[in-house]
Coordinates of C-alpha atoms and ligand atoms in Angstrom, one line a residue:
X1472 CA 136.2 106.2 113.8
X1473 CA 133.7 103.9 116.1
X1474 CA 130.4 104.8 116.9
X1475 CA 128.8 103.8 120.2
X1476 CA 125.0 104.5 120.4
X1477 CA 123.5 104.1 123.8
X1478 CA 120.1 104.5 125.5
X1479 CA 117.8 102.4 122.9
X1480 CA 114.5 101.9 123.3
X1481 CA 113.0 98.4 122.6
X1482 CA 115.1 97.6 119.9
X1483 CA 113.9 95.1 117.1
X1484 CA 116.6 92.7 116.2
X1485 CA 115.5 89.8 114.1
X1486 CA 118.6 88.1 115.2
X1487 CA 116.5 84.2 115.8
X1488 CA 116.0 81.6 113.6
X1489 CA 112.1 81.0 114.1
X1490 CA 110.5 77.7 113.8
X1491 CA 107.8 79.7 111.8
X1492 CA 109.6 81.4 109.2
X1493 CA 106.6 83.5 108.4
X1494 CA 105.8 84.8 112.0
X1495 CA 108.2 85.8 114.0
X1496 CA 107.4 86.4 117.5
X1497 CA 107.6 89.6 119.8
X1498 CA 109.5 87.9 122.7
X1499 CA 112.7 86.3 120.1
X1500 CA 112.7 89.5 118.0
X1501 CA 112.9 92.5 120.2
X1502 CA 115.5 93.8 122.8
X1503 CA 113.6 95.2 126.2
X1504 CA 114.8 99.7 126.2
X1505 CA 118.2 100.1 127.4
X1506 CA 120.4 98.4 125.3
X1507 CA 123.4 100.0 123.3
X1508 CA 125.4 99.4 120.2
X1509 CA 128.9 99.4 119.3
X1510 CA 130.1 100.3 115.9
X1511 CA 133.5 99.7 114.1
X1512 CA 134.1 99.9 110.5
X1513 CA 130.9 100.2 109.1
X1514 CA 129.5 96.5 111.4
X1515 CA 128.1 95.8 114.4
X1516 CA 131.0 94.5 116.9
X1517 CA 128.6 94.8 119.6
X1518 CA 124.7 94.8 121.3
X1519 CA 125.2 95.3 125.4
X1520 CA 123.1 96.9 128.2
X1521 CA 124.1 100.6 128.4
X1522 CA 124.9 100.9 131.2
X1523 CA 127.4 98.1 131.0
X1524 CA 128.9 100.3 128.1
X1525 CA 128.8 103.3 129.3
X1526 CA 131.5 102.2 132.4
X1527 CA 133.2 100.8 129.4
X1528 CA 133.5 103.3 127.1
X1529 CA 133.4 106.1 130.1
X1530 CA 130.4 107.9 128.4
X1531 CA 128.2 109.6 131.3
X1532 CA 126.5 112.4 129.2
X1533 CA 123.3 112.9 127.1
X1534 CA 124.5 115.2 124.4
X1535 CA 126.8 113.8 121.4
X1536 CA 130.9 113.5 122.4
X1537 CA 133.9 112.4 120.8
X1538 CA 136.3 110.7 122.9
X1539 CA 139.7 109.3 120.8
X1540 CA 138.4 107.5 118.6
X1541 CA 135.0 106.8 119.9
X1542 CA 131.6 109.8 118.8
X1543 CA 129.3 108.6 120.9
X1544 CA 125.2 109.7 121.3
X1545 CA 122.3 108.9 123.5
X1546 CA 119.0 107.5 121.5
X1547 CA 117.7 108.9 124.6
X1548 CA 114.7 105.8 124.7
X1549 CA 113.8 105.9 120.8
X1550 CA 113.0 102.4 119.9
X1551 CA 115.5 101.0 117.2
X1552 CA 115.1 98.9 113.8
X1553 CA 117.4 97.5 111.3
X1554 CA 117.9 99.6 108.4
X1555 CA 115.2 99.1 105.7
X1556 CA 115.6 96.9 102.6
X1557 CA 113.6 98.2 99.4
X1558 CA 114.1 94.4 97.5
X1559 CA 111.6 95.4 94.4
X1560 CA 112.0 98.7 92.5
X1561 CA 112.0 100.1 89.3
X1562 CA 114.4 103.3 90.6
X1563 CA 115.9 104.6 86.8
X1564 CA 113.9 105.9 84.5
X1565 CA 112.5 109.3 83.1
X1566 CA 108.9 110.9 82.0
X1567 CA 106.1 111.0 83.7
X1568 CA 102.6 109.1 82.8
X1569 CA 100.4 111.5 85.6
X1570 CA 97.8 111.6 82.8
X1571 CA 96.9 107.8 82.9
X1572 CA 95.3 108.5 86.1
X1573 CA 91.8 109.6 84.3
X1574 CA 92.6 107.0 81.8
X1575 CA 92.3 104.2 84.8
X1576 CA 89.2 106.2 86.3
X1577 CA 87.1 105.8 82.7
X1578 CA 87.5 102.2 83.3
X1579 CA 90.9 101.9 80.7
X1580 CA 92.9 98.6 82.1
X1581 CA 96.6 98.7 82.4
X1582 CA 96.3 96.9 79.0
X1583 CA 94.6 99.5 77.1
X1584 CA 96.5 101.9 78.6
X1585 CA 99.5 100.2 76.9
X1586 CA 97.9 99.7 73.5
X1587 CA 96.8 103.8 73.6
X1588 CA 100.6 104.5 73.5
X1589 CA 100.9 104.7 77.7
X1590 CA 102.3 102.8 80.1
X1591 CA 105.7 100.7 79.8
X1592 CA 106.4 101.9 76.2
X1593 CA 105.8 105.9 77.0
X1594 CA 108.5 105.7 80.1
X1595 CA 110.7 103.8 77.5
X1596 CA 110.5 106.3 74.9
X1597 CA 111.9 109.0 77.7
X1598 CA 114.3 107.0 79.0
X1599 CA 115.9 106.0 76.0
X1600 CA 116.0 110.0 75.3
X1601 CA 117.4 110.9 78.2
X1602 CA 121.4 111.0 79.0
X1603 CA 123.2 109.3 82.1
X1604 CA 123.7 112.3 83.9
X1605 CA 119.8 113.3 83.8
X1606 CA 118.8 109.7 85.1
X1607 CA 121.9 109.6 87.4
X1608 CA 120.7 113.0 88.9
X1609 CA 117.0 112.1 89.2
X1610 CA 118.1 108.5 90.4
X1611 CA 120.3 110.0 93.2
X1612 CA 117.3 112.5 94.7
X1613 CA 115.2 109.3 94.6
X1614 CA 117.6 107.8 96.9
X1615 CA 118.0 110.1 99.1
X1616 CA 114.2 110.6 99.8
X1617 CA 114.7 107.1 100.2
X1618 CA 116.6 107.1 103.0
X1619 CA 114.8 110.0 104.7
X1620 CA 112.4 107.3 105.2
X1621 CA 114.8 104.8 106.7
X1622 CA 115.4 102.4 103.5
X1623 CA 119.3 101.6 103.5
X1624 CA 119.8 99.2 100.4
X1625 CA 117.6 98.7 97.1
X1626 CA 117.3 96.2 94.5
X1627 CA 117.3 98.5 91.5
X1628 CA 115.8 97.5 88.3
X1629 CA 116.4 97.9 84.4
X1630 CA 113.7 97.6 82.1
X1631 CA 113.0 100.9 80.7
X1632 CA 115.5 100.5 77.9
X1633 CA 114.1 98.1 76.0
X1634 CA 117.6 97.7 74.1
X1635 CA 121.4 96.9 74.5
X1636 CA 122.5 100.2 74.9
X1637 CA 119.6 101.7 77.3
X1638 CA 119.6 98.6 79.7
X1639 CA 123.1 98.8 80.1
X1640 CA 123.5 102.7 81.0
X1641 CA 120.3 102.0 83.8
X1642 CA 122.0 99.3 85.3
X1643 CA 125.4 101.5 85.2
X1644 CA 123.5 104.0 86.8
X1645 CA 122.0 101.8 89.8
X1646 CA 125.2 101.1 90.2
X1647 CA 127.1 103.6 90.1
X1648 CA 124.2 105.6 92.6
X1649 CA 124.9 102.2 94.5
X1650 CA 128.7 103.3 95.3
X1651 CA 127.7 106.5 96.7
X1652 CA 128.6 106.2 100.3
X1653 CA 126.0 108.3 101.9
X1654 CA 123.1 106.8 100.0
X1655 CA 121.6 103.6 100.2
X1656 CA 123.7 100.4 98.6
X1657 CA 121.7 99.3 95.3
X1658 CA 121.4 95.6 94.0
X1659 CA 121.0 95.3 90.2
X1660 CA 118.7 93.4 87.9
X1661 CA 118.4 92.9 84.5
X1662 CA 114.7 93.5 83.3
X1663 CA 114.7 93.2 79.6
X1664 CA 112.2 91.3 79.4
X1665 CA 109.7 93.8 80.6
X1666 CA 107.7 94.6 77.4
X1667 CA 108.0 93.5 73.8
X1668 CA 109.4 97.2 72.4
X1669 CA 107.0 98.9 70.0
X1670 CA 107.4 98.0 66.3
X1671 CA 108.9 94.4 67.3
X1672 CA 107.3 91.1 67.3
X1673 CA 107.2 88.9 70.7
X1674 CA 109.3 86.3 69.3
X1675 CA 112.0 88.4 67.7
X1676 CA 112.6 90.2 70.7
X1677 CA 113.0 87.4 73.1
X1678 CA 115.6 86.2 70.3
X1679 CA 117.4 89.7 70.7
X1680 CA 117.2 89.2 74.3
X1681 CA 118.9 86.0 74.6
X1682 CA 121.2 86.9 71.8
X1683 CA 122.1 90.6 72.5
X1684 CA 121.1 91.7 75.5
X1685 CA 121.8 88.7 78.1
X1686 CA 125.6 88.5 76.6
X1687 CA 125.6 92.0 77.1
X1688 CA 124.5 92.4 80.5
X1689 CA 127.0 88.8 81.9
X1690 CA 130.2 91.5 80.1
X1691 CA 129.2 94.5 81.7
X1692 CA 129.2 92.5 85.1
X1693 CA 126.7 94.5 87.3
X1694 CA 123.4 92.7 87.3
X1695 CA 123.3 90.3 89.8
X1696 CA 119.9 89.1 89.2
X1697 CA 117.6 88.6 86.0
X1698 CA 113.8 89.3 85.9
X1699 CA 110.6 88.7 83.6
X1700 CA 107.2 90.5 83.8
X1701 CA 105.4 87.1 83.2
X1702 CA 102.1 88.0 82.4
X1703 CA 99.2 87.3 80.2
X1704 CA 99.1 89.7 77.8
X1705 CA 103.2 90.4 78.2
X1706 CA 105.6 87.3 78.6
X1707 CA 104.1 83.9 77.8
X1708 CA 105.5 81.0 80.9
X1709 CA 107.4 79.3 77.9
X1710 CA 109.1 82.8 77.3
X1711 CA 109.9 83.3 81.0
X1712 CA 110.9 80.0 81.2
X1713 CA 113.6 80.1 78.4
X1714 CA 114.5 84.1 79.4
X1715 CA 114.9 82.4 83.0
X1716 CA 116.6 79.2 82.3
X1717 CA 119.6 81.0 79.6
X1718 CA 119.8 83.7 82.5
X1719 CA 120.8 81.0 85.4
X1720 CA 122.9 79.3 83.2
X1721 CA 124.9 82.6 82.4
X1722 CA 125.0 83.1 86.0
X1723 CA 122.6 85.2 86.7
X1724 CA 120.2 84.6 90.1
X1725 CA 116.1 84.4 89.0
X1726 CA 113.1 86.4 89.8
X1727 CA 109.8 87.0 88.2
X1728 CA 106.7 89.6 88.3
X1729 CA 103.8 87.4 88.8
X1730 CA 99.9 87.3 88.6
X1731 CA 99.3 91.0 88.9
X1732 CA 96.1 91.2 86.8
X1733 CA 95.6 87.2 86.9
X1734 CA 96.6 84.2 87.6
X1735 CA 98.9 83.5 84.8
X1736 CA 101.0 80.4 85.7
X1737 CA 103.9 81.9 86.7
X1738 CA 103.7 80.8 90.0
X1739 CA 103.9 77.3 89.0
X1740 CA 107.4 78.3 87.1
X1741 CA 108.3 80.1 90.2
X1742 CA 108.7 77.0 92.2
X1743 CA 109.8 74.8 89.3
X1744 CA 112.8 77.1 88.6
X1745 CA 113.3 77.9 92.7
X1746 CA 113.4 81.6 91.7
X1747 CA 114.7 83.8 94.9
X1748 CA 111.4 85.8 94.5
X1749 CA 107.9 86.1 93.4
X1750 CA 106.2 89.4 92.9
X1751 CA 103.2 91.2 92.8
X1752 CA 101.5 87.5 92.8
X1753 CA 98.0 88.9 94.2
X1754 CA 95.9 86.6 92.3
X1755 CA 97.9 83.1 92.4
X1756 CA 96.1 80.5 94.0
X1757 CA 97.2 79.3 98.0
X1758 CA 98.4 76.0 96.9
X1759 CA 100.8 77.4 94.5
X1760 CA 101.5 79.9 97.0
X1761 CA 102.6 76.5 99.2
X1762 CA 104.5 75.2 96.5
X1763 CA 106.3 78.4 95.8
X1764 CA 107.2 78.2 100.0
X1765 CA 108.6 74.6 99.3
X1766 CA 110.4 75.4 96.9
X1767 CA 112.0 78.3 98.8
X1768 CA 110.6 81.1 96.8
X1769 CA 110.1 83.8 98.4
X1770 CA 106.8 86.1 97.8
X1771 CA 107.1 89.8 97.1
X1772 CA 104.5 91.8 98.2
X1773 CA 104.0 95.4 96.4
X1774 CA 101.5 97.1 98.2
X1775 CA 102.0 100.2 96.3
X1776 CA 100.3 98.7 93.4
X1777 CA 97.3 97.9 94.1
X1778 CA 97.0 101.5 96.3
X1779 CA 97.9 103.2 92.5
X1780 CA 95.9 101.3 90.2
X1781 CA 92.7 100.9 92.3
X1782 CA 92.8 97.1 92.0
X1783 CA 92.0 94.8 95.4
X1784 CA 94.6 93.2 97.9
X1785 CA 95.0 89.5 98.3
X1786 CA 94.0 88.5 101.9
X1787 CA 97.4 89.3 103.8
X1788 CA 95.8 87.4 107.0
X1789 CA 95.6 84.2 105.2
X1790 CA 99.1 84.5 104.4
X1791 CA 100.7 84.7 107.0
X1792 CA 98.3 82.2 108.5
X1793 CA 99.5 79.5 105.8
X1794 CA 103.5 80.5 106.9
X1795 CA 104.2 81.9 103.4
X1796 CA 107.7 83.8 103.6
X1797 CA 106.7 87.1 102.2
X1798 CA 108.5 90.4 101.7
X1799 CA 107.2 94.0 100.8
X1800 CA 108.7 96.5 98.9
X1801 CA 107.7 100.2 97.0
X1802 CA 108.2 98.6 93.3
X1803 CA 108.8 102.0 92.9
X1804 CA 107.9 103.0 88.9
X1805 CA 106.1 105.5 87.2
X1806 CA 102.4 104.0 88.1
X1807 CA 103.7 103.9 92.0
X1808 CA 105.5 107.0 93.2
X1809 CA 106.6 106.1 96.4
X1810 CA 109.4 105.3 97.9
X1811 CA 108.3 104.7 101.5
X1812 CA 108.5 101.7 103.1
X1813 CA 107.0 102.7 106.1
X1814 CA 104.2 103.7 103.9
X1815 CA 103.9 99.9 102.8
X1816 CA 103.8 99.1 106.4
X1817 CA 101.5 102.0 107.0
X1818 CA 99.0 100.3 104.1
X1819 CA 99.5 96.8 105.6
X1820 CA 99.0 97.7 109.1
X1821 CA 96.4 100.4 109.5
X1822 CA 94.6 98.7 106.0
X1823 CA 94.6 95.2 105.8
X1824 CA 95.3 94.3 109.9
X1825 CA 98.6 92.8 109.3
X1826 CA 100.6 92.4 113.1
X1827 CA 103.6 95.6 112.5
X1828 CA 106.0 93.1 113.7
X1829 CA 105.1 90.5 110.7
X1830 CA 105.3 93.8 108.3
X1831 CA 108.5 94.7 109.3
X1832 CA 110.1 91.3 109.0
X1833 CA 108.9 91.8 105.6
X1834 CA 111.1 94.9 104.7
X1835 CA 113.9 93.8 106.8
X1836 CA 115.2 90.2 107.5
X1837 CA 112.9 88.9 105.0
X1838 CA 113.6 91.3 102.5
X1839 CA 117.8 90.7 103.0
X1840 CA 117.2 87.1 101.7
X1841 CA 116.1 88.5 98.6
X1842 CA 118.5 91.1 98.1
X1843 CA 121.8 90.6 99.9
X1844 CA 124.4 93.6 101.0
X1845 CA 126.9 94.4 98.7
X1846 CA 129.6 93.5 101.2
X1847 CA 128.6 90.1 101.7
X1848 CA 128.0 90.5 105.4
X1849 CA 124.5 90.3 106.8
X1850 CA 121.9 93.1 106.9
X1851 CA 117.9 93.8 107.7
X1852 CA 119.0 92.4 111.4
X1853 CA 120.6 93.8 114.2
X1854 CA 123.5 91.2 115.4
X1855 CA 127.3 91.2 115.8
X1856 CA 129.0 91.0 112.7
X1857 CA 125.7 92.4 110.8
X1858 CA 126.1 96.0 108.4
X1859 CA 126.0 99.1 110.8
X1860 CA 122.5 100.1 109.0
X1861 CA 120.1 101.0 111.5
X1862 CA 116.7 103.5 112.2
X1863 CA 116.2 105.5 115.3
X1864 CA 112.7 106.2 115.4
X1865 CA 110.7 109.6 116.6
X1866 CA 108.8 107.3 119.1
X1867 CA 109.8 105.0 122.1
X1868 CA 107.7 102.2 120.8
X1869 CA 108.7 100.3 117.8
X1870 CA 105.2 99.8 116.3
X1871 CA 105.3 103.2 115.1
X1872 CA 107.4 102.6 112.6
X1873 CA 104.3 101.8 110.5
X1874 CA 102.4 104.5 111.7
X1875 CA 103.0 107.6 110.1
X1876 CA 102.6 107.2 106.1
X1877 CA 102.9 110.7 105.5
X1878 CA 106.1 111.6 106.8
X1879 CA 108.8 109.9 107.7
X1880 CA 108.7 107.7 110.8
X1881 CA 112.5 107.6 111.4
X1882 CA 114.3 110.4 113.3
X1883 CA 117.5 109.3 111.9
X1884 CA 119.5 106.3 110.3
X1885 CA 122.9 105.2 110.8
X1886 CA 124.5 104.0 107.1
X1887 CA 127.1 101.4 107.9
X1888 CA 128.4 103.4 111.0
X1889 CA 128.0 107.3 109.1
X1890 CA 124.6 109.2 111.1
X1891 CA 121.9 111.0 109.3
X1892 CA 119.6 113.4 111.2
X1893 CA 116.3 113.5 108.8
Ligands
LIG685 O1 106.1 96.0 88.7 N1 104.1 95.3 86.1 C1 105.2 95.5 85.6 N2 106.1 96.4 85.9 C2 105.9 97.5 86.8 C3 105.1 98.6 86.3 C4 105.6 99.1 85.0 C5 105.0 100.3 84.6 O2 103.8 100.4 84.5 O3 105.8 101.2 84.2 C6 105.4 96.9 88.1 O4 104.4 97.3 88.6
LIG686 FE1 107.8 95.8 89.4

């Protein structure tokens, strides 16, 4: 079955190359209203004025028909994005940590939270007691309130296992929740080395890492990516580094948490080991940031964070200034319950005066570089040949998008070609 959708609003593309990677601009990225999209197979074979279509395809109406092959609708002017990409969260895991919040308002850091029997540990010690079918069930609602709010792919993270056997079953999971054709696609990575488990020395279990889980994970064949939460306090640079290094040479692309409570160093390894992303990374300095950019790293913004824990915002303004390539995501986890990117936008936007068209790169063409489509073929742009994944929003003006952070923005989303009224 093809899909043509006709009508569009202004419909934001993202389909140039710009000479500033960082800023694209409103004239190259955005399609005047009018516009229609045809739909074969799950891709986009084609982006033409409607009315040009409409003689085509002989479609005169407003309401939805099927004619042969061909269900066609009328956005009637909504303005149109690409389907969004979620490229940091922490989707699988079970518990729930609500009481840290008073812990964080007597002053308690994310440290002594930890060392009080809290935060990484306390999600671990309910994940590793819960059974696939619990975290597949709670993974799969997760998903779909993800997509209510227009997010159409996610890079899905382990690290709640702590073991062999744990961080294999939530990779399995985001996986598995990955192949579900009317939820988002999912993109898996191996974080093992997100804390040291309790009882366990630092140095033993990066040995058990490299030694157990990493062989582990290349068998099982689902991770596409490998992560560390370099951090003072959690993994050392020399520990990432190693992690890293044995990771790529099994395969395995790189990327790293970063400088969320200071700056560590592991920005500097960033660059050095060209990692595909950088996150968190609100407190590394502007000429590592550069470096980073060289180097082709690219710099994950979390916004969620910060808005959880209290803590303050780097200066977004001076990024994009400087032409960092940046991208935001949820980092959806037990500290950041939110699965919204237009929420993130919503926080960058109407909270730290970022330009909505710069924010949205960030979740979408920006965000594809640092978690590709399953399939292979392109996605977070609207182009021929690019994944059917698409928002129709409630508004005829594409700005909106970041707008409304506490409901969802997006009247509907097409999945690679399948519709979904929210
Ligand atoms: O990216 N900072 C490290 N990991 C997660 C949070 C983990 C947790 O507190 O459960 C993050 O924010
Ligand atoms: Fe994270």
């Amino acid at each position: 079955m093809r899909t043509l959708l006709v009508d569009a609003g202004p419909m934001v593309h993202f389909t140039h190359s710009f000479a500033n990677p960082g800023s694209p601009r409103i004239e190259d990225s955005i399609y005047a209203a009018g516009k229609g999209i045809l739909i074969d197979d799950g891709r986009i074979v084609k982006i033409e004025d409607s009315y040009v279509l409409r003689e085509e395809y002989s479609y005169h109406g407003d309401e939805p028909a099927v004619i042969d092959d061909l269900r066609m609708r009328s956005l009637g002017g909504n303005a149109v994005i690409p389907g969004l990409i979620d490229a940091h969260t922490h989707l699988v895991w079970s518990g729930d940590r609500s009481q840290e919040v008073r812990w964080r308002q007597e002053g308690k850091t994310y440290a002594e939270i930890s060392q009080l029997g809290g935060g990484i540990s306390h999600t671990t010690s309910a994940t590793r007691g819960a059974t696939k079918d619990d975290l597949y069930r709670s993974g799969y609602s997760r998903m779909r309130t993800a997509l209510t709010s227009g997010t159409t792919h996610m890079e899905v993270k382990s690290g709640y296992g702590l073991d062999v056997e744990t961080e294999l079953k939530l990779i399995e999971v985001g996986h598995q929740l990955g192949q579900v054709n009317h939820l988002p696609t999912t993109d898996c990575t191996w974080l093992g080395a997100h804390d040291v488990p309790s009882q366990m020395k630092m140095e033993d279990y990066v040995d058990e890492l490299l030694s157990q889980q990493l062989p582990a994970v290349i068998e099982q064949g689902l991770a596409r990516s490998a992560d560390v939460f370099c951090e003072p306090g959690w993994f050392s640079v020399e520990h990432s580094e190693r992690i890293l290094k044995e990771s790529q040479s099994e395969g395995l692309a790189l990327r790293m948490h970063i400088d969320e409570f200071s700056n560590g160093g592991g920005g500097e390894l960033a660059a050095e080991l060209a990692v595909q992303t950088a996150d968190h990374s609100y407190h590394t300095p502007m000429d590592v940031r550069q470096d980073m950019q060289e180097a082709g790293v690219l710099t994950g913004f979390l916004p969620g964070t910060p808005y959880a824990m209290g803590d303050a915002w780097p200066s977004m303004n001076s990024i994009v200034e400087h032409g960092i390539d940046f991208t935001l995501a949820t980092d959806f986890n037990p500290n950041c319950q939110t699965l919204s990117l237009p929420f993130m936008g919503s926080l960058m936007v109407q909270r730290c005066g970022m330009n909505p068209l710069d924010s949205l790169y960030a979740v979408t063409a920006q965000a594809a570089r640092s978690s590709p489509h399953p399939s292979g073929n392109p996605h977070g742009r609207l182009s021929v040949g690019s994944v059917a994944n698409i928002n129709i929003l409630d508004s005829p003006h594409w700005e909106s998008w970041a707008l409304k952070p506490s409901h969802t923005p997006i009247h509907s989303t097409v999945l690679e070609g399948e519709f979904f009224t929210h």
